[in-house]
């Protein structure tokens, strides 16, 4: 076991960069969508304990019992609260304001986002391609050649789109699909990660603060899906010199990566947490021990830092 030198000291060996799951070339996301879907296209990959986990059978059983109680199905309600006409140089179109709230309790993190009819239309085409017969009872508002901007049409379409989203959400396979989750979160996530790449950390934090709660609700069955956004939040807070808040967010991310040492964010996140813990005067020995254990079981070449990894997410 390596000595517990503090980050930045002459003896600091940077174990994290030696135990990342992949090399620099291999760690890059495999495609524009993240995380990768499972065999059914659901957001369920990288969400089980690693095959090389050091947990005993009993510990694994206890882990799954805790997982089942912690990540309960979240019931969401969709409303189209309002609509507005947006004018561009060559066209006009309607932007519909979608409000998503969690039912059964007071929701202080209701999500508010805007989408236009063409966004809904793309979603419908993608879902039909994948699910076909499962959407037989889901009515999609028909396209109109004229009168799209009339108050009557907009009012009718608001109700139709609301019902459309509710019907989609009622289909388990659909609400867990990448297409549905991306429709509700991807534009905002791309904006947030774009701001992160540009060094606009305050703006990135603002957008992440609005989209992350919704992403977590939509992917409650797959806790690791929100890890990239949580790590991006950590990076922004850290670079804005708000280490205590960054550490708290990092703890949330680590909770989602428990017993998932092979996840590509596991090692870079631990490295960042060790450094934050040292800067805050916290005991970082347990975090360092996890890194040492990772190094012993998965020795590889130097990998990305947490910031280097997050800026590669949601590229245009």
JSON list of N, CA, C and O in Angstrom, two decimals, residues 84 113 208 304:
[
{"chain": "A", "resi": 84, "resn": "UNK", "atom": "N", "xyz": [-45.52, 30.40, -26.12]},
{"chain": "A", "resi": 84, "resn": "UNK", "atom": "CA", "xyz": [-45.21, 31.73, -26.64]},
{"chain": "A", "resi": 84, "resn": "UNK", "atom": "C", "xyz": [-44.76, 31.59, -28.09]},
{"chain": "A", "resi": 84, "resn": "UNK", "atom": "O", "xyz": [-44.20, 30.56, -28.49]},
{"chain": "A", "resi": 113, "resn": "UNK", "atom": "N", "xyz": [-38.87, 23.70, -18.73]},
{"chain": "A", "resi": 113, "resn": "UNK", "atom": "CA", "xyz": [-38.09, 23.70, -19.97]},
{"chain": "A", "resi": 113, "resn": "UNK", "atom": "C", "xyz": [-39.00, 24.05, -21.14]},
{"chain": "A", "resi": 113, "resn": "UNK", "atom": "O", "xyz": [-40.22, 24.01, -21.01]},
{"chain": "A", "resi": 208, "resn": "UNK", "atom": "N", "xyz": [-27.00, 23.59, -14.88]},
{"chain": "A", "resi": 208, "resn": "UNK", "atom": "CA", "xyz": [-26.96, 22.28, -14.23]},
{"chain": "A", "resi": 208, "resn": "UNK", "atom": "C", "xyz": [-27.92, 22.22, -13.04]},
{"chain": "A", "resi": 208, "resn": "UNK", "atom": "O", "xyz": [-28.55, 21.19, -12.79]},
{"chain": "A", "resi": 304, "resn": "UNK", "atom": "N", "xyz": [-7.42, 10.30, -17.65]},
{"chain": "A", "resi": 304, "resn": "UNK", "atom": "CA", "xyz": [-7.86, 11.67, -17.59]},
{"chain": "A", "resi": 304, "resn": "UNK", "atom": "C", "xyz": [-8.12, 12.13, -16.16]},
{"chain": "A", "resi": 304, "resn": "UNK", "atom": "O", "xyz": [-8.50, 11.33, -15.29]}
]
